[in-house]
One Martini backbone bead per residue (centre of mass of N, CA, C, O) as a GRO file, in nm:
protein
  186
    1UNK     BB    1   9.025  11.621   5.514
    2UNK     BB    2   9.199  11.888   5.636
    3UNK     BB    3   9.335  12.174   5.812
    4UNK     BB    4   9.478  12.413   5.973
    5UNK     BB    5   9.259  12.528   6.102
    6UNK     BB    6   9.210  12.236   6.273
    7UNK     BB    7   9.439  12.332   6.477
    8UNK     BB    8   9.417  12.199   6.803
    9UNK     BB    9   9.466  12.121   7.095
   10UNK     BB   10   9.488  11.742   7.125
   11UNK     BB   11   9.489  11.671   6.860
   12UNK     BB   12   9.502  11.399   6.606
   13UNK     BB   13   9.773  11.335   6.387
   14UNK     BB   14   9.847  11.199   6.037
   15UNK     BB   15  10.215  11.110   5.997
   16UNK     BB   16  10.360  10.902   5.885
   17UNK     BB   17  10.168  10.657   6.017
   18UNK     BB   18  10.151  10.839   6.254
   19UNK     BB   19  10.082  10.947   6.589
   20UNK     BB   20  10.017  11.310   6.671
   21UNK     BB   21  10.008  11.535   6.936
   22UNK     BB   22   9.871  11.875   7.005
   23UNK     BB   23  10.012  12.113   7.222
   24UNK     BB   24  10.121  12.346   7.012
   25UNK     BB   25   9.996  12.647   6.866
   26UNK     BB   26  10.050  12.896   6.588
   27UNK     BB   27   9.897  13.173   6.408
   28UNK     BB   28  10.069  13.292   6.149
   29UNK     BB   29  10.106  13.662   6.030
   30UNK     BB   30  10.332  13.798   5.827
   31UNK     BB   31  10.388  14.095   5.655
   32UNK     BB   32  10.555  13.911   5.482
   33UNK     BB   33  10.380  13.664   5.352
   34UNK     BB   34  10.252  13.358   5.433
   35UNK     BB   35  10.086  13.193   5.651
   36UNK     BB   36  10.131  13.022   5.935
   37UNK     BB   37  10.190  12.687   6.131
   38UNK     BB   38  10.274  12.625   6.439
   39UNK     BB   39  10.412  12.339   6.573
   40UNK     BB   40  10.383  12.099   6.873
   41UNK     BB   41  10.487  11.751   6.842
   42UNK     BB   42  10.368  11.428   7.006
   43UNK     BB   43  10.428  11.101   7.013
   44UNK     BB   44  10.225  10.887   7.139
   45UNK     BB   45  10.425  10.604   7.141
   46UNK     BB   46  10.738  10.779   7.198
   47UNK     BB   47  10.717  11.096   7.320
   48UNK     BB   48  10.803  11.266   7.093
   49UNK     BB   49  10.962  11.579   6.989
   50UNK     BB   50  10.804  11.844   6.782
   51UNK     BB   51  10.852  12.092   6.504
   52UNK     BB   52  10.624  12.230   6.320
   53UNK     BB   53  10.532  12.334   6.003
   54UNK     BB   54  10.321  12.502   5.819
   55UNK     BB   55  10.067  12.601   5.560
   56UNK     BB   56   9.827  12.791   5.517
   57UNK     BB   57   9.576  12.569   5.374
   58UNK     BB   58   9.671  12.281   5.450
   59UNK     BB   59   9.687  11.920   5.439
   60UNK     BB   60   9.513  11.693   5.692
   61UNK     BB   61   9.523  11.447   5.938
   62UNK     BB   62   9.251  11.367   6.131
   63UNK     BB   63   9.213  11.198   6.417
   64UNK     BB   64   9.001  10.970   6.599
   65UNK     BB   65   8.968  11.058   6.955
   66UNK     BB   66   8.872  10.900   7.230
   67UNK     BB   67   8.787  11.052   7.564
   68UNK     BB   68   8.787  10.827   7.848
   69UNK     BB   69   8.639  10.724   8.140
   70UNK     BB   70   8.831  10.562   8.425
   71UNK     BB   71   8.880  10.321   8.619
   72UNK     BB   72   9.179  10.130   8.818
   73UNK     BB   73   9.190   9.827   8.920
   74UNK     BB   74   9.493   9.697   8.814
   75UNK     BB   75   9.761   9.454   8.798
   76UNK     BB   76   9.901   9.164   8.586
   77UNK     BB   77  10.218   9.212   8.533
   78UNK     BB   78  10.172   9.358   8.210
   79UNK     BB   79   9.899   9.506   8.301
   80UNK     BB   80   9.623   9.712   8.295
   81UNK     BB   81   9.347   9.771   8.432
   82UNK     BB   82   9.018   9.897   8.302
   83UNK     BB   83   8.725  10.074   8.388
   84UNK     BB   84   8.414  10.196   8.228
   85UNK     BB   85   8.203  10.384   8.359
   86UNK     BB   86   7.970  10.366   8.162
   87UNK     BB   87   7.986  10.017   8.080
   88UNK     BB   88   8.169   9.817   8.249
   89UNK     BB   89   8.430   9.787   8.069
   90UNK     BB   90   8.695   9.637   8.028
   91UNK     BB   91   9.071   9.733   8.003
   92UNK     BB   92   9.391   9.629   7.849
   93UNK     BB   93   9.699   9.784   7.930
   94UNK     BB   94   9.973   9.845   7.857
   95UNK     BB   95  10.250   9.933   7.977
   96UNK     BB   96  10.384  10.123   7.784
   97UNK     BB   97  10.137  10.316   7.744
   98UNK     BB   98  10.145  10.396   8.045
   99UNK     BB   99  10.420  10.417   8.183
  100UNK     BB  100  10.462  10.642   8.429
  101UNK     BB  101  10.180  10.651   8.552
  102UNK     BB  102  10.208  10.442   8.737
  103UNK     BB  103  10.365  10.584   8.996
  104UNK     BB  104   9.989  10.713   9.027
  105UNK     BB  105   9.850  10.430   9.059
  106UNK     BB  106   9.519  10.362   9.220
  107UNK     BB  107   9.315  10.220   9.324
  108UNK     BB  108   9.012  10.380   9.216
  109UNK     BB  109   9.116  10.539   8.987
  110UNK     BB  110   9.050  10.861   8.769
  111UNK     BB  111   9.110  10.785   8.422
  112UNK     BB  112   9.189  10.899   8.116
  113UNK     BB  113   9.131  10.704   7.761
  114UNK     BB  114   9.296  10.723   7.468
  115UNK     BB  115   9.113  10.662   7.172
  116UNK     BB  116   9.188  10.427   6.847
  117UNK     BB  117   8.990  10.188   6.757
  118UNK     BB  118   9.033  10.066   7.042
  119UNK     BB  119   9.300  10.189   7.081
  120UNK     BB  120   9.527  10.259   7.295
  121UNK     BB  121   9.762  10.509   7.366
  122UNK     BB  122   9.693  10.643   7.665
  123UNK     BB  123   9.706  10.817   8.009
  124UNK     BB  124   9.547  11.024   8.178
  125UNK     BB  125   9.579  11.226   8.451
  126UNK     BB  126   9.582  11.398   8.684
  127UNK     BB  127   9.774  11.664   8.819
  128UNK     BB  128   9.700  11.535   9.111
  129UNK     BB  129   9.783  11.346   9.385
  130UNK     BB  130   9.765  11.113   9.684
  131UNK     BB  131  10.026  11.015   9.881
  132UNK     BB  132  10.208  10.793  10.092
  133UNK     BB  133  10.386  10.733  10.284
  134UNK     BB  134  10.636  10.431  10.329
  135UNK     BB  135  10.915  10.581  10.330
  136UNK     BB  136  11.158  10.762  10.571
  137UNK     BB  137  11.427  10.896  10.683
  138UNK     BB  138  11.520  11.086  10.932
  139UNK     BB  139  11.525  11.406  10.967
  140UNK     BB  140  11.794  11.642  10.983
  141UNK     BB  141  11.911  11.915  11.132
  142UNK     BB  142  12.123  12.164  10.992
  143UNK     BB  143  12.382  12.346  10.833
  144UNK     BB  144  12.179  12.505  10.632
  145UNK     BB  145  12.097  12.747  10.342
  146UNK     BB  146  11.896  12.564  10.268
  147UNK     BB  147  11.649  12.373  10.243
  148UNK     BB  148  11.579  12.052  10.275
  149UNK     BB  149  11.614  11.729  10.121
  150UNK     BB  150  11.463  11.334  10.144
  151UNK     BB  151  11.412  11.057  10.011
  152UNK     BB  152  11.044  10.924   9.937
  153UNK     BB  153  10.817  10.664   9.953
  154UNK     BB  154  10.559  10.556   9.806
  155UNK     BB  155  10.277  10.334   9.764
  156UNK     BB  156  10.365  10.259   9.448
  157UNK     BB  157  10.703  10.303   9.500
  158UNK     BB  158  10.774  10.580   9.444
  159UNK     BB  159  11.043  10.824   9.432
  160UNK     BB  160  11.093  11.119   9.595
  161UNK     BB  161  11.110  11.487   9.710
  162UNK     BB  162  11.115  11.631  10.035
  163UNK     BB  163  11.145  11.727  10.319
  164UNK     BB  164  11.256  11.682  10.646
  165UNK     BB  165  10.976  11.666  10.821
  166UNK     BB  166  10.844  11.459  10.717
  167UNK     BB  167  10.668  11.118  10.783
  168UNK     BB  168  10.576  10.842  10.763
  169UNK     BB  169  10.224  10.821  10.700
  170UNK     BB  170  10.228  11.065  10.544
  171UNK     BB  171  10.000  11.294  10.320
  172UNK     BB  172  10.107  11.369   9.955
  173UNK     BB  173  10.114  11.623   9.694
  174UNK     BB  174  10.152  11.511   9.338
  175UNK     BB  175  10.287  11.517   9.054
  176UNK     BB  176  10.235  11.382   8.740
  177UNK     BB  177  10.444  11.530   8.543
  178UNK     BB  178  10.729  11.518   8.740
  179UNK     BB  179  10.722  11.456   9.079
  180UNK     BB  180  10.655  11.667   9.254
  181UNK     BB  181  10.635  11.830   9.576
  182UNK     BB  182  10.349  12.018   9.696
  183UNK     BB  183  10.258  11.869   9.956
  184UNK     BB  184  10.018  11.854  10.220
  185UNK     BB  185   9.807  11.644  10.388
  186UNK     BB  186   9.485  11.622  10.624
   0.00000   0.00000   0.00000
C-alpha cells in the first residue's frame, strides 16, 4: 500500500478492482484544515473520467504498470497485433483495448503499450503522426468570410477535416489526440 504522496501524472490506482490511470493531481494545503490531494482519474478500460479527492496521508493502491515500445504489425480483423522492440515477440491486442488509436495506426509505427500482469490495458501513439491524403474532392473558393474546410480520407480510412486547398495524396501532420489537422508536410 502506497500514500496520496505517491500520487503522481501516469500512475495507475487500484480503485474498487478497476484500474484508473491518474491524469491530473495537485495537492493542496488549505489555511484551515487538513490538506488534501485532488485527482482527476480516467478509467483504463471505459475511459470515463472522475474527480476523486483524497484525504493527504490516506492509503492507496498503486498498480505496477509496465509501459514497452512496440511496431505496429497488422490487424488480423479482430485484433492488431504488436512486436516488441526488445525481445521481438508478438503481442495481440484485442480492438477494444485499441480504440480509437486504430485511426492512426500504421504498418511499422512505434507505439508504447501499457501492460498490467502481461495484459495490455491501452495503446499509447505520438502526438502526432503524417498521413496521406488518399480521397478528398476539388475544394472550391467561394465567398466565405472565413477560410473553409473539407472533409478528407487518410491512408487509415480515418476521416479528418482539412483546408480547401489539400489535394488527394498531399502528406498531412495529424492530431492523434483529438484528430484534427495540423498543416502540410513536404
Amino acid at each position: 500500500m502506497a500514500s496520496t504522496a505517491d500520487i503522481r501524472n501516469g500512475v495507475v490506482l487500484s480503485i474498487d478492482g478497476q484500474l484508473w490511470n491518474v491524469i491530473e493531481f495537485q495537492h493542496v494545503k488549505p489555511g484551515k484544515g487538513g490538506a488534501f490531494v485532488r485527482t482527476k482519474l480516467k478509467n483504463v478500460v471505459s475511459g470515463k473520467t472522475v474527480d476523486r479527492t483524497y484525504n493527504a496521508g490516506a492509503k492507496i493502491e498503486i498498480e505496477n504498470v509496465d509501459r514497452r515500445d512496440f511496431t505496429y504489425l497488422y490487424n488480423d480483423g479482430e485484433a492488431f497485433v504488436f512486436m516488441d522492440v526488445a525481445d521481438y515477440d508478438q503481442l495481440t491486442v484485442p480492438a477494444t483495448v485499441v480504440g480509437d488509436a486504430a485511426n492512426f495506426l500504421l504498418e511499422n509505427q512505434q507505439v508504447q503499450i501499457a501492460l498490467n500482469n502481461g495484459n495490455p490495458l491501452y495503446v499509447e501513439l505520438p502526438a502526432s503522426v503524417v498521413l496521406e491524403i488518399t480521397y478528398t474532392e476539388p475544394g472550391l473558393q467561394g465567398d466565405r468570410s472565413s477560410a473553409g474546410t473539407k472533409p478528407a480520407t487518410v491512408e487509415t480510412g480515418y476521416e479528418i477535416q482539412v483546408p480547401l486547398f489539400l489535394e488527394t495524396g498531399t502528406k498531412v501532420k495529424v492530431d492523434t489526440r483529438t484528430g484534427d489537422y495540423l498543416g502540410r508536410v513536404n
